[in-house]
Tab-separated table of N, CA and C in Angstrom:
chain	number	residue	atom	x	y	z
A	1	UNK	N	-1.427	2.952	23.336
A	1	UNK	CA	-1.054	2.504	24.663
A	1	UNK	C	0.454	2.637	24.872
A	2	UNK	N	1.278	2.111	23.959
A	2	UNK	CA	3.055	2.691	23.587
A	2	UNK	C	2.923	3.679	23.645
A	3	UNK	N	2.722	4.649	23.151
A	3	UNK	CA	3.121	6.229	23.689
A	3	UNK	C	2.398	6.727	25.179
A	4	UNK	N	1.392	6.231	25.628
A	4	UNK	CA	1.061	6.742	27.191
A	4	UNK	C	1.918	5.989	27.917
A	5	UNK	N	2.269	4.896	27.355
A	5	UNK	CA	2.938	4.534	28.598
A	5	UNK	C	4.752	5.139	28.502
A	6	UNK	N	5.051	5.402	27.333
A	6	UNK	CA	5.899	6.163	27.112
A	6	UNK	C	6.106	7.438	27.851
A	7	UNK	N	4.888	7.925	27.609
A	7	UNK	CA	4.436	9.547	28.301
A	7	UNK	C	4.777	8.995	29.674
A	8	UNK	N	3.952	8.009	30.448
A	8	UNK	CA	4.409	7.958	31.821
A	8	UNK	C	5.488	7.553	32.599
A	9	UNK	N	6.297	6.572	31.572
A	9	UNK	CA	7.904	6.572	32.371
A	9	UNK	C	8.761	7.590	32.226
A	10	UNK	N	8.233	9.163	31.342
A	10	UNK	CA	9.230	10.354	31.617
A	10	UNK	C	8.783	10.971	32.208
A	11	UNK	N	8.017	10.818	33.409
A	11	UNK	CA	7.117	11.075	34.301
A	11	UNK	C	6.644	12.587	33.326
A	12	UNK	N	6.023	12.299	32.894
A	12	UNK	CA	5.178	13.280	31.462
A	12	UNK	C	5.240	14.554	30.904
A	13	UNK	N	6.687	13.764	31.177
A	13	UNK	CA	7.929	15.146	29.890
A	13	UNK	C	7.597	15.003	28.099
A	14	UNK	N	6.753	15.491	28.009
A	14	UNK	CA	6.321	15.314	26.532
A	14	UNK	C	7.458	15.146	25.395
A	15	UNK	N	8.516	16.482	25.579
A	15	UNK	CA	9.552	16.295	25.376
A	15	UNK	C	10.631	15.281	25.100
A	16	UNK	N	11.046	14.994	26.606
A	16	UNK	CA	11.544	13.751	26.674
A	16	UNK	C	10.989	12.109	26.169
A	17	UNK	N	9.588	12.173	26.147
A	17	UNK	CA	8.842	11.249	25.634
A	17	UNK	C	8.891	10.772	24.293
A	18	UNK	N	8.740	11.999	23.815
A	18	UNK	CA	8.979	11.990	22.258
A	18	UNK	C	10.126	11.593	21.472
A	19	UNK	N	11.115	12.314	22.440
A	19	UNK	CA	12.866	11.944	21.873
A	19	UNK	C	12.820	10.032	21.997
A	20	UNK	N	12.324	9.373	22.611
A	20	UNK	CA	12.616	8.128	22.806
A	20	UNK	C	11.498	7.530	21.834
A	21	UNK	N	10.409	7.936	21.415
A	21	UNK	CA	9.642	7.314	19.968
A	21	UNK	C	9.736	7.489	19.187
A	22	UNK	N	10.346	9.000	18.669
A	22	UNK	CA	11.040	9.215	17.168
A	22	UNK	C	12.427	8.951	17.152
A	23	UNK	N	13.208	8.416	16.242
A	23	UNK	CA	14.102	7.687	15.693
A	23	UNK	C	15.338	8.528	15.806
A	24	UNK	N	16.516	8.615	16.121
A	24	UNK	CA	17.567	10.104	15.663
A	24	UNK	C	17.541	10.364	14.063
A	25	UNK	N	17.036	11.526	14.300
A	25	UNK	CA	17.030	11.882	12.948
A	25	UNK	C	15.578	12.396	12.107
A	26	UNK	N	14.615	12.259	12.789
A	26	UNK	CA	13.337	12.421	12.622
A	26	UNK	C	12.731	11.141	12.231
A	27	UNK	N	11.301	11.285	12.133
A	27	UNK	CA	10.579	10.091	11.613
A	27	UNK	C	10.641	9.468	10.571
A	28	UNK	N	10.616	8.053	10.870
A	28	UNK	CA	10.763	7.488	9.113
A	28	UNK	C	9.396	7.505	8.731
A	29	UNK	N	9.022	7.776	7.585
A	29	UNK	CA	7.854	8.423	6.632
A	29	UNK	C	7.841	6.732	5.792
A	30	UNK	N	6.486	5.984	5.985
A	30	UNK	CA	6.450	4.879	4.925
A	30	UNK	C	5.956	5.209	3.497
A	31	UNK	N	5.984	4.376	2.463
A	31	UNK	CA	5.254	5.123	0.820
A	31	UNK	C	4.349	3.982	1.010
A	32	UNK	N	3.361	4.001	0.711
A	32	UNK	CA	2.547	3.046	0.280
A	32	UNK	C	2.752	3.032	-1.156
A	33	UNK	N	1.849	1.716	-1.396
A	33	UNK	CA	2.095	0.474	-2.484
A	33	UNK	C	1.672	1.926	-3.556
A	34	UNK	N	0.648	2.401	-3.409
A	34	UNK	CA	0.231	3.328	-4.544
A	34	UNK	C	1.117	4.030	-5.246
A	35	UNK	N	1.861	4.640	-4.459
A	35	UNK	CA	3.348	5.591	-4.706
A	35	UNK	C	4.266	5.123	-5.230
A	36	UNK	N	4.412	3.506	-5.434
A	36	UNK	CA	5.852	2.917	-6.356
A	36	UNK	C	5.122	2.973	-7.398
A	37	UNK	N	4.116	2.957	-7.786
A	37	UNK	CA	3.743	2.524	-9.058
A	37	UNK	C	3.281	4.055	-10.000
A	38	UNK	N	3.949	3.814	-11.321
A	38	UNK	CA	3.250	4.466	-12.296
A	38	UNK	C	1.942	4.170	-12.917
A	39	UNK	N	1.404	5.684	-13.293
A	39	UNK	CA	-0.067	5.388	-14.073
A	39	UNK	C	-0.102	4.649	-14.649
A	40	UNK	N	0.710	3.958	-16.362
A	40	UNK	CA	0.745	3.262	-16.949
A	40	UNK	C	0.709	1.558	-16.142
A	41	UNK	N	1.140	1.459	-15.438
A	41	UNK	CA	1.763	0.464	-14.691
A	41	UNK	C	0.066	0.216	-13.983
A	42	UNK	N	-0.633	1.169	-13.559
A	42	UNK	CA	-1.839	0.973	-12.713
A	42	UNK	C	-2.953	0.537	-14.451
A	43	UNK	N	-2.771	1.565	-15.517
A	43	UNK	CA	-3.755	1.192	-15.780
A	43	UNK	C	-3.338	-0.679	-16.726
A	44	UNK	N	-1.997	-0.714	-16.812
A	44	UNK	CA	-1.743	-2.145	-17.180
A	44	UNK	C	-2.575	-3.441	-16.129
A	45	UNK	N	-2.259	-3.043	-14.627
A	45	UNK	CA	-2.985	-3.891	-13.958
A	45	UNK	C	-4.534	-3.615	-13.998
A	46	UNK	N	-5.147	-2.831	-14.549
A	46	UNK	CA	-5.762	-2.504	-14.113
A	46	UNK	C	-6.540	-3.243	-15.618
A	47	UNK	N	-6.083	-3.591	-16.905
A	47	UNK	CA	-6.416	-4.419	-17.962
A	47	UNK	C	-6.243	-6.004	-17.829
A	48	UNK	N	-5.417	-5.915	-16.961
A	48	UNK	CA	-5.144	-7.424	-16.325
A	48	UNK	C	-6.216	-7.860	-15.473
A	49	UNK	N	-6.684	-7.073	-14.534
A	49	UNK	CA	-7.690	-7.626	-13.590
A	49	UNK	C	-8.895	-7.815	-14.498
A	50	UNK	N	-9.554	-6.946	-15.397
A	50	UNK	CA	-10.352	-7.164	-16.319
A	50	UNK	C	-10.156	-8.496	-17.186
A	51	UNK	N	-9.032	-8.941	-17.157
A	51	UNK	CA	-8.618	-10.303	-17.976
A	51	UNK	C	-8.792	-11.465	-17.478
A	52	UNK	N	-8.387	-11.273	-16.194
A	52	UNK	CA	-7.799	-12.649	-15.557
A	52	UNK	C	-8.586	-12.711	-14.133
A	53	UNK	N	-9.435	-11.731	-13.762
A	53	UNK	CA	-9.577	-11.209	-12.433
A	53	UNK	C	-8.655	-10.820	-11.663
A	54	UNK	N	-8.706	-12.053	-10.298
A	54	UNK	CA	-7.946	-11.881	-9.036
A	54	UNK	C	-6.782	-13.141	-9.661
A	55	UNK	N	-6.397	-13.193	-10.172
A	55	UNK	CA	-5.809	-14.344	-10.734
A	55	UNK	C	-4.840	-13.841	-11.344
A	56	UNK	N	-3.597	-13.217	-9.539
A	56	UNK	CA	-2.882	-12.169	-9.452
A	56	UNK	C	-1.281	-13.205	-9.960
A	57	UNK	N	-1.042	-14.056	-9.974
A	57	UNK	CA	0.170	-14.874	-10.583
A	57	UNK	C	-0.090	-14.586	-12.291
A	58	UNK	N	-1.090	-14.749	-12.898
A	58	UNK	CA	-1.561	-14.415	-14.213
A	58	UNK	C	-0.984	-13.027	-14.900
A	59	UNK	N	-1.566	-12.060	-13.763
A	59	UNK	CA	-1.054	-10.653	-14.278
A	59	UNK	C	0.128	-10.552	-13.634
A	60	UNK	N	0.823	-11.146	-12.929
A	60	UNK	CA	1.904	-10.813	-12.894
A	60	UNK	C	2.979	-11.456	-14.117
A	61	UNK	N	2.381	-12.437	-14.832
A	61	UNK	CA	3.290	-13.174	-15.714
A	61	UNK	C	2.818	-12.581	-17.181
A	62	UNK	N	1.684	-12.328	-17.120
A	62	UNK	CA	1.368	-11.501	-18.451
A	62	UNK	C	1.886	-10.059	-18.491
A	63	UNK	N	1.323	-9.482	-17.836
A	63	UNK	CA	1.387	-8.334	-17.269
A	63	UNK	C	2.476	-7.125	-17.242
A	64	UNK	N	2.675	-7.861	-15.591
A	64	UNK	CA	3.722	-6.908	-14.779
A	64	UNK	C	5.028	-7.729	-14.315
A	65	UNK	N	5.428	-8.283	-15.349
A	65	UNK	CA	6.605	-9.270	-14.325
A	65	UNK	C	7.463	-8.614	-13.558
A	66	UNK	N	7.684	-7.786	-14.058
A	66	UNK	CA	8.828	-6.825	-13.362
A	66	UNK	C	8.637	-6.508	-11.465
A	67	UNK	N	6.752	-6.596	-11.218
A	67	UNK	CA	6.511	-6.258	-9.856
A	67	UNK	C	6.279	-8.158	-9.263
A	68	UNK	N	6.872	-7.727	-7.939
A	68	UNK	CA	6.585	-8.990	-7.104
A	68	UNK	C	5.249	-9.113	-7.435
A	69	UNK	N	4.699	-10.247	-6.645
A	69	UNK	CA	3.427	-11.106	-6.573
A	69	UNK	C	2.486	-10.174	-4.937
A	70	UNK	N	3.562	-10.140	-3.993
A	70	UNK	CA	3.219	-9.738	-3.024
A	70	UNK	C	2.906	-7.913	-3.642
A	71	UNK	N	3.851	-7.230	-4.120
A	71	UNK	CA	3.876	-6.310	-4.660
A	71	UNK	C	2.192	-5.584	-5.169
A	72	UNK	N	1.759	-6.851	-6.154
A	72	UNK	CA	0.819	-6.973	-6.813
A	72	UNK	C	-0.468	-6.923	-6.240
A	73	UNK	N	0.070	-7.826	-5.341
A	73	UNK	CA	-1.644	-8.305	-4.349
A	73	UNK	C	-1.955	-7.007	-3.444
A	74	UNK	N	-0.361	-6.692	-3.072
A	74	UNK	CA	-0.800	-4.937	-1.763
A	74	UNK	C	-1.284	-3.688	-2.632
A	75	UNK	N	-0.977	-4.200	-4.117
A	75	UNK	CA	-1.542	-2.470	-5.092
A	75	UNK	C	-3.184	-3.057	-4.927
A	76	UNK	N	-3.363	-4.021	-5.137
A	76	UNK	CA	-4.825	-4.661	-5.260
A	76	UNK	C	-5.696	-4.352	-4.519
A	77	UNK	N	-5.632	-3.971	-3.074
A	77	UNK	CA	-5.805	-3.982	-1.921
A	77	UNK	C	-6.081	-2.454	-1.879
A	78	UNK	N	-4.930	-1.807	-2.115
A	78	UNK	CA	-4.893	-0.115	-2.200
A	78	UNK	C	-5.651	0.364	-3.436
A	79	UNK	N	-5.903	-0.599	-4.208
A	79	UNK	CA	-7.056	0.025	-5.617
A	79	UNK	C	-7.974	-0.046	-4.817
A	80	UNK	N	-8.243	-0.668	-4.684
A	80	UNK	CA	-10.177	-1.397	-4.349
A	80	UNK	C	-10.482	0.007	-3.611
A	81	UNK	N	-9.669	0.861	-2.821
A	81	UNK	CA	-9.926	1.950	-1.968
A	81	UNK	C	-10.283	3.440	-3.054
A	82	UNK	N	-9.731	3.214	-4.043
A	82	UNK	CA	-9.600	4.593	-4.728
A	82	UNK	C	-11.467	4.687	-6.080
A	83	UNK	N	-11.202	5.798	-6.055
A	83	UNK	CA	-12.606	5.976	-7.015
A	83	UNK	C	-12.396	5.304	-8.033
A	84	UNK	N	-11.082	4.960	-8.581
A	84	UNK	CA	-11.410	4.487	-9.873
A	84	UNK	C	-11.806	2.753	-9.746
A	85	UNK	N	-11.838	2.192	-8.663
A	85	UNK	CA	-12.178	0.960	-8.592
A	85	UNK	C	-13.847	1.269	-8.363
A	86	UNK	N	-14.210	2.319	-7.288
A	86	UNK	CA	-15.794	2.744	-7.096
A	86	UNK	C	-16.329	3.044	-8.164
A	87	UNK	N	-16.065	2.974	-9.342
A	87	UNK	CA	-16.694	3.638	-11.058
A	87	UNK	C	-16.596	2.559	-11.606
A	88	UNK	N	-15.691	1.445	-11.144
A	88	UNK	CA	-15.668	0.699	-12.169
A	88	UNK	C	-17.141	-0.845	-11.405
A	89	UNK	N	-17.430	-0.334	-9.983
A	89	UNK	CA	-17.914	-1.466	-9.747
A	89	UNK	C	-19.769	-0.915	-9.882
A	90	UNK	N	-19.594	-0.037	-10.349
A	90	UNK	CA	-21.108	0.740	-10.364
A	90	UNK	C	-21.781	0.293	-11.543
């Protein structure tokens, strides 16, 4: 709905539309949670959840201290999506 209505106050200069939703400089590109983390680091949490479950303060103090809590809980979130959580719940 932000970008049509964008589109319609440059009376629908696509162009001009665009220059005012992308940033100077081009788009900022986000990383998801998956991308900070190393393999080792995934399959460490990934011995932790087997340990402790969801009993994400646990693996973070055994674990992974080094990653936030919040850190922890958003990789958690982004596993559950990937095959290796679908293999492990089969």
């Amino acid at each position: 709905f932000h970008a049509m209505d964008t589109l319609q106050r440059n009376g629908y200069d696509l162009a001009k539309a665009m220059s005012t939703l992308v940033p100077q400089g081009g788009p900022v590109l986000c990383r998801d949670e998956m991308e900070e983390w190393s393999a080792s680091e995934a399959m460490l949490f990934e011995e932790a959840l087997e340990k402790y479950g969801k009993d994400f303060n646990d693996i973070r103090q055994d674990f992974l201290p080094w990653k936030s809590l919040a850190s922890i809980v958003q990789f958690y979130y982004m596993w559950k999506t990937t095959d290796r959580y679908i293999q492990q719940v089969k």
